[in-house]
mmCIF file of C-alpha atoms in Angstrom:
data_model
loop_
_atom_site.group_PDB
_atom_site.id
_atom_site.type_symbol
_atom_site.label_atom_id
_atom_site.label_comp_id
_atom_site.label_asym_id
_atom_site.label_seq_id
_atom_site.Cartn_x
_atom_site.Cartn_y
_atom_site.Cartn_z
ATOM 1 C CA UNK A 1 -5.142 -41.745 -126.419
ATOM 2 C CA UNK A 2 -3.071 -39.715 -124.088
ATOM 3 C CA UNK A 3 -1.704 -42.517 -122.507
ATOM 4 C CA UNK A 4 -0.738 -44.590 -125.811
ATOM 5 C CA UNK A 5 1.096 -41.204 -126.059
ATOM 6 C CA UNK A 6 2.601 -40.833 -123.079
ATOM 7 C CA UNK A 7 3.648 -44.941 -123.603
ATOM 8 C CA UNK A 8 5.063 -44.440 -126.854
ATOM 9 C CA UNK A 9 6.925 -41.148 -125.573
ATOM 10 C CA UNK A 10 7.709 -43.494 -122.645
ATOM 11 C CA UNK A 11 9.237 -46.669 -124.866
ATOM 12 C CA UNK A 12 11.063 -43.831 -127.815
ATOM 13 C CA UNK A 13 13.279 -41.929 -125.119
ATOM 14 C CA UNK A 14 13.589 -45.935 -123.750
ATOM 15 C CA UNK A 15 14.736 -46.441 -126.839
ATOM 16 C CA UNK A 16 16.942 -43.328 -127.754
ATOM 17 C CA UNK A 17 19.126 -43.619 -124.138
ATOM 18 C CA UNK A 18 19.662 -47.963 -125.348
ATOM 19 C CA UNK A 19 21.154 -46.268 -128.518
ATOM 20 C CA UNK A 20 23.031 -44.038 -126.286
ATOM 21 C CA UNK A 21 24.484 -45.996 -124.798
ATOM 22 C CA UNK A 22 25.611 -48.942 -126.559
ATOM 23 C CA UNK A 23 27.932 -46.751 -128.628
ATOM 24 C CA UNK A 24 29.629 -45.265 -125.603
ATOM 25 C CA UNK A 25 29.944 -48.764 -124.790
ATOM 26 C CA UNK A 26 31.703 -48.565 -129.606
ATOM 27 C CA UNK A 27 33.634 -45.780 -129.211
ATOM 28 C CA UNK A 28 37.291 -46.384 -128.822
ATOM 29 C CA UNK A 29 39.076 -45.419 -125.354
ATOM 30 C CA UNK A 30 42.154 -42.905 -125.989
ATOM 31 C CA UNK A 31 45.087 -43.092 -124.060
ATOM 32 C CA UNK A 32 45.864 -40.109 -122.044
ATOM 33 C CA UNK A 33 49.670 -39.213 -122.154
ATOM 34 C CA UNK A 34 50.681 -36.228 -119.574
ATOM 35 C CA UNK A 35 53.853 -35.001 -120.672
ATOM 36 C CA UNK A 36 56.229 -35.601 -118.536
ATOM 37 C CA UNK A 37 59.637 -33.024 -118.002
ATOM 38 C CA UNK A 38 62.718 -33.355 -119.000
ATOM 39 C CA UNK A 39 64.175 -33.316 -115.629
ATOM 40 C CA UNK A 40 62.365 -32.551 -112.195
ATOM 41 C CA UNK A 41 62.816 -29.451 -110.040
ATOM 42 C CA UNK A 42 65.817 -29.477 -108.000
ATOM 43 C CA UNK A 43 65.496 -31.082 -104.792
ATOM 44 C CA UNK A 44 66.792 -28.539 -102.863
ATOM 45 C CA UNK A 45 70.271 -30.673 -102.237
ATOM 46 C CA UNK A 46 71.745 -28.733 -105.094
ATOM 47 C CA UNK A 47 72.812 -24.742 -103.876
ATOM 48 C CA UNK A 48 69.570 -22.421 -105.887
ATOM 49 C CA UNK A 49 70.707 -19.041 -106.993
ATOM 50 C CA UNK A 50 68.668 -15.647 -106.990
ATOM 51 C CA UNK A 51 68.564 -12.331 -108.600
ATOM 52 C CA UNK A 52 67.426 -9.759 -108.878
ATOM 53 C CA UNK A 53 65.132 -8.516 -111.519
ATOM 54 C CA UNK A 54 64.068 -5.025 -111.567
ATOM 55 C CA UNK A 55 61.997 -3.578 -114.556
ATOM 56 C CA UNK A 56 61.794 0.190 -114.590
ATOM 57 C CA UNK A 57 59.061 0.783 -117.061
ATOM 58 C CA UNK A 58 58.123 -1.290 -120.392
ATOM 59 C CA UNK A 59 57.813 0.829 -124.102
ATOM 60 C CA UNK A 60 55.967 0.404 -127.260
ATOM 61 C CA UNK A 61 52.694 -0.202 -125.873
ATOM 62 C CA UNK A 62 52.097 3.561 -125.489
ATOM 63 C CA UNK A 63 48.427 4.549 -125.043
ATOM 64 C CA UNK A 64 47.886 0.208 -124.626
ATOM 65 C CA UNK A 65 46.445 -0.689 -121.473
ATOM 66 C CA UNK A 66 48.393 -3.893 -121.056
ATOM 67 C CA UNK A 67 48.387 -6.757 -118.412
ATOM 68 C CA UNK A 68 52.738 -6.271 -118.191
ATOM 69 C CA UNK A 69 53.077 -7.805 -113.674
ATOM 70 C CA UNK A 70 57.166 -7.040 -114.253
ATOM 71 C CA UNK A 71 57.106 -3.096 -113.235
ATOM 72 C CA UNK A 72 54.775 -2.847 -109.926
ATOM 73 C CA UNK A 73 57.381 -4.945 -107.705
ATOM 74 C CA UNK A 74 61.316 -5.582 -108.180
ATOM 75 C CA UNK A 75 61.174 -9.538 -108.973
ATOM 76 C CA UNK A 76 63.615 -12.793 -107.675
ATOM 77 C CA UNK A 77 64.602 -15.414 -110.525
ATOM 78 C CA UNK A 78 66.083 -18.923 -108.742
ATOM 79 C CA UNK A 79 67.521 -20.791 -110.297
ATOM 80 C CA UNK A 80 70.330 -23.444 -109.704
ATOM 81 C CA UNK A 81 73.843 -22.660 -110.028
ATOM 82 C CA UNK A 82 75.147 -24.542 -112.205
ATOM 83 C CA UNK A 83 72.857 -23.092 -115.191
ATOM 84 C CA UNK A 84 70.394 -25.604 -116.298
ATOM 85 C CA UNK A 85 67.220 -27.266 -114.931
ATOM 86 C CA UNK A 86 64.406 -25.558 -113.742
ATOM 87 C CA UNK A 87 64.012 -21.661 -113.485
ATOM 88 C CA UNK A 88 61.487 -19.355 -112.002
ATOM 89 C CA UNK A 89 61.034 -16.095 -111.079
ATOM 90 C CA UNK A 90 58.464 -13.913 -109.099
ATOM 91 C CA UNK A 91 57.162 -10.348 -109.126
ATOM 92 C CA UNK A 92 54.605 -10.542 -106.364
ATOM 93 C CA UNK A 93 52.156 -12.940 -107.274
ATOM 94 C CA UNK A 94 52.756 -13.560 -110.985
ATOM 95 C CA UNK A 95 54.597 -16.223 -111.461
ATOM 96 C CA UNK A 96 56.977 -16.728 -114.007
ATOM 97 C CA UNK A 97 58.483 -20.487 -114.811
ATOM 98 C CA UNK A 98 60.783 -21.574 -117.645
ATOM 99 C CA UNK A 99 64.053 -23.427 -117.605
ATOM 100 C CA UNK A 100 67.803 -22.522 -117.635
ATOM 101 C CA UNK A 101 70.196 -24.218 -120.446
ATOM 102 C CA UNK A 102 74.130 -23.411 -120.364
ATOM 103 C CA UNK A 103 73.277 -19.714 -118.360
ATOM 104 C CA UNK A 104 70.582 -19.217 -120.653
ATOM 105 C CA UNK A 105 66.835 -18.546 -119.061
ATOM 106 C CA UNK A 106 63.396 -18.436 -120.766
ATOM 107 C CA UNK A 107 60.240 -17.554 -118.764
ATOM 108 C CA UNK A 108 57.519 -17.678 -119.582
ATOM 109 C CA UNK A 109 54.412 -16.179 -118.168
ATOM 110 C CA UNK A 110 50.441 -16.601 -119.607
ATOM 111 C CA UNK A 111 47.945 -14.679 -117.887
ATOM 112 C CA UNK A 112 43.845 -13.094 -118.954
ATOM 113 C CA UNK A 113 42.395 -10.103 -118.572
ATOM 114 C CA UNK A 114 38.304 -8.954 -119.377
ATOM 115 C CA UNK A 115 38.560 -5.241 -121.155
ATOM 116 C CA UNK A 116 36.412 -2.529 -121.772
ATOM 117 C CA UNK A 117 36.190 -3.530 -125.485
ATOM 118 C CA UNK A 118 33.914 -6.334 -124.343
ATOM 119 C CA UNK A 119 36.784 -9.311 -125.294
ATOM 120 C CA UNK A 120 38.936 -10.931 -122.683
ATOM 121 C CA UNK A 121 42.575 -11.108 -123.649
ATOM 122 C CA UNK A 122 45.399 -13.807 -122.641
ATOM 123 C CA UNK A 123 48.868 -12.593 -122.797
ATOM 124 C CA UNK A 124 52.956 -14.226 -123.441
ATOM 125 C CA UNK A 125 54.791 -12.429 -121.132
ATOM 126 C CA UNK A 126 58.360 -13.594 -121.347
ATOM 127 C CA UNK A 127 61.958 -14.100 -120.237
ATOM 128 C CA UNK A 128 64.923 -14.401 -121.674
ATOM 129 C CA UNK A 129 69.029 -13.729 -122.310
ATOM 130 C CA UNK A 130 71.564 -14.630 -120.227
ATOM 131 C CA UNK A 131 72.541 -14.664 -116.951
ATOM 132 C CA UNK A 132 75.532 -13.814 -116.884
ATOM 133 C CA UNK A 133 74.299 -10.708 -119.175
ATOM 134 C CA UNK A 134 73.688 -7.442 -116.580
ATOM 135 C CA UNK A 135 69.972 -7.417 -117.811
ATOM 136 C CA UNK A 136 67.110 -9.550 -119.743
ATOM 137 C CA UNK A 137 64.889 -9.182 -121.996
ATOM 138 C CA UNK A 138 60.943 -8.844 -121.833
ATOM 139 C CA UNK A 139 58.563 -9.345 -123.895
ATOM 140 C CA UNK A 140 54.455 -8.784 -124.603
ATOM 141 C CA UNK A 141 51.882 -9.466 -126.725
ATOM 142 C CA UNK A 142 48.418 -10.165 -126.378
ATOM 143 C CA UNK A 143 45.318 -11.272 -128.280
ATOM 144 C CA UNK A 144 41.297 -11.713 -127.954
ATOM 145 C CA UNK A 145 40.228 -15.539 -127.472
ATOM 146 C CA UNK A 146 39.813 -17.479 -130.308
ATOM 147 C CA UNK A 147 36.111 -16.224 -131.925
ATOM 148 C CA UNK A 148 35.071 -12.509 -130.510
ATOM 149 C CA UNK A 149 34.361 -10.228 -132.312
ATOM 150 C CA UNK A 150 34.374 -6.517 -131.758
ATOM 151 C CA UNK A 151 37.994 -6.633 -130.251
ATOM 152 C CA UNK A 152 40.312 -3.462 -129.920
ATOM 153 C CA UNK A 153 43.506 -3.932 -131.758
ATOM 154 C CA UNK A 154 46.246 -5.854 -130.073
ATOM 155 C CA UNK A 155 49.032 -4.284 -128.194
ATOM 156 C CA UNK A 156 53.368 -5.640 -127.806
ATOM 157 C CA UNK A 157 54.981 -3.996 -125.419
ATOM 158 C CA UNK A 158 59.644 -4.583 -124.381
ATOM 159 C CA UNK A 159 61.737 -3.800 -121.295
ATOM 160 C CA UNK A 160 64.835 -4.396 -119.810
ATOM 161 C CA UNK A 161 64.697 -6.528 -116.751
ATOM 162 C CA UNK A 162 68.745 -4.788 -115.103
ATOM 163 C CA UNK A 163 70.147 -8.708 -112.999
ATOM 164 C CA UNK A 164 70.832 -8.161 -109.875
ATOM 165 C CA UNK A 165 73.283 -9.776 -107.274
ATOM 166 C CA UNK A 166 71.694 -11.713 -104.520
ATOM 167 C CA UNK A 167 73.224 -14.420 -103.124
ATOM 168 C CA UNK A 168 73.106 -18.396 -103.676
ATOM 169 C CA UNK A 169 72.461 -20.597 -100.652
ATOM 170 C CA UNK A 170 72.995 -23.676 -100.126
#
């Protein structure tokens, strides 16, 4: 009897595996489309301007831990001097990426951190504004990853990122 049950189990396993292969063979194959950038990054031939970014302090998050990356060290904003194209700002190893269009910058940095409430949090940090102004607006918002329970309340912050001239590189 034991041998017969073992053979029956092996037969059921073989049939199940065959059905799974057949289902995969009939499955619809979907094309994965990768969205290409509208314009390639600078080639190095166009002049790149650099401005120093200084954020003295953030406001609006009293009593909160926030995972902001802009007050620890001064930053550097790099963008095409023409005022259109890819742009980036770095504060230490934190890299904000985005675009500049007609002199208007919009850069983003997203981070994740584990908090003492046992939840994993994500942040959305933005730098926005006109290069011609003396500052960009910095905003910070956070939220726990979806599906978690018992997380603390979220916090928001904002700041002024002062722009200082640094010159252009050919």
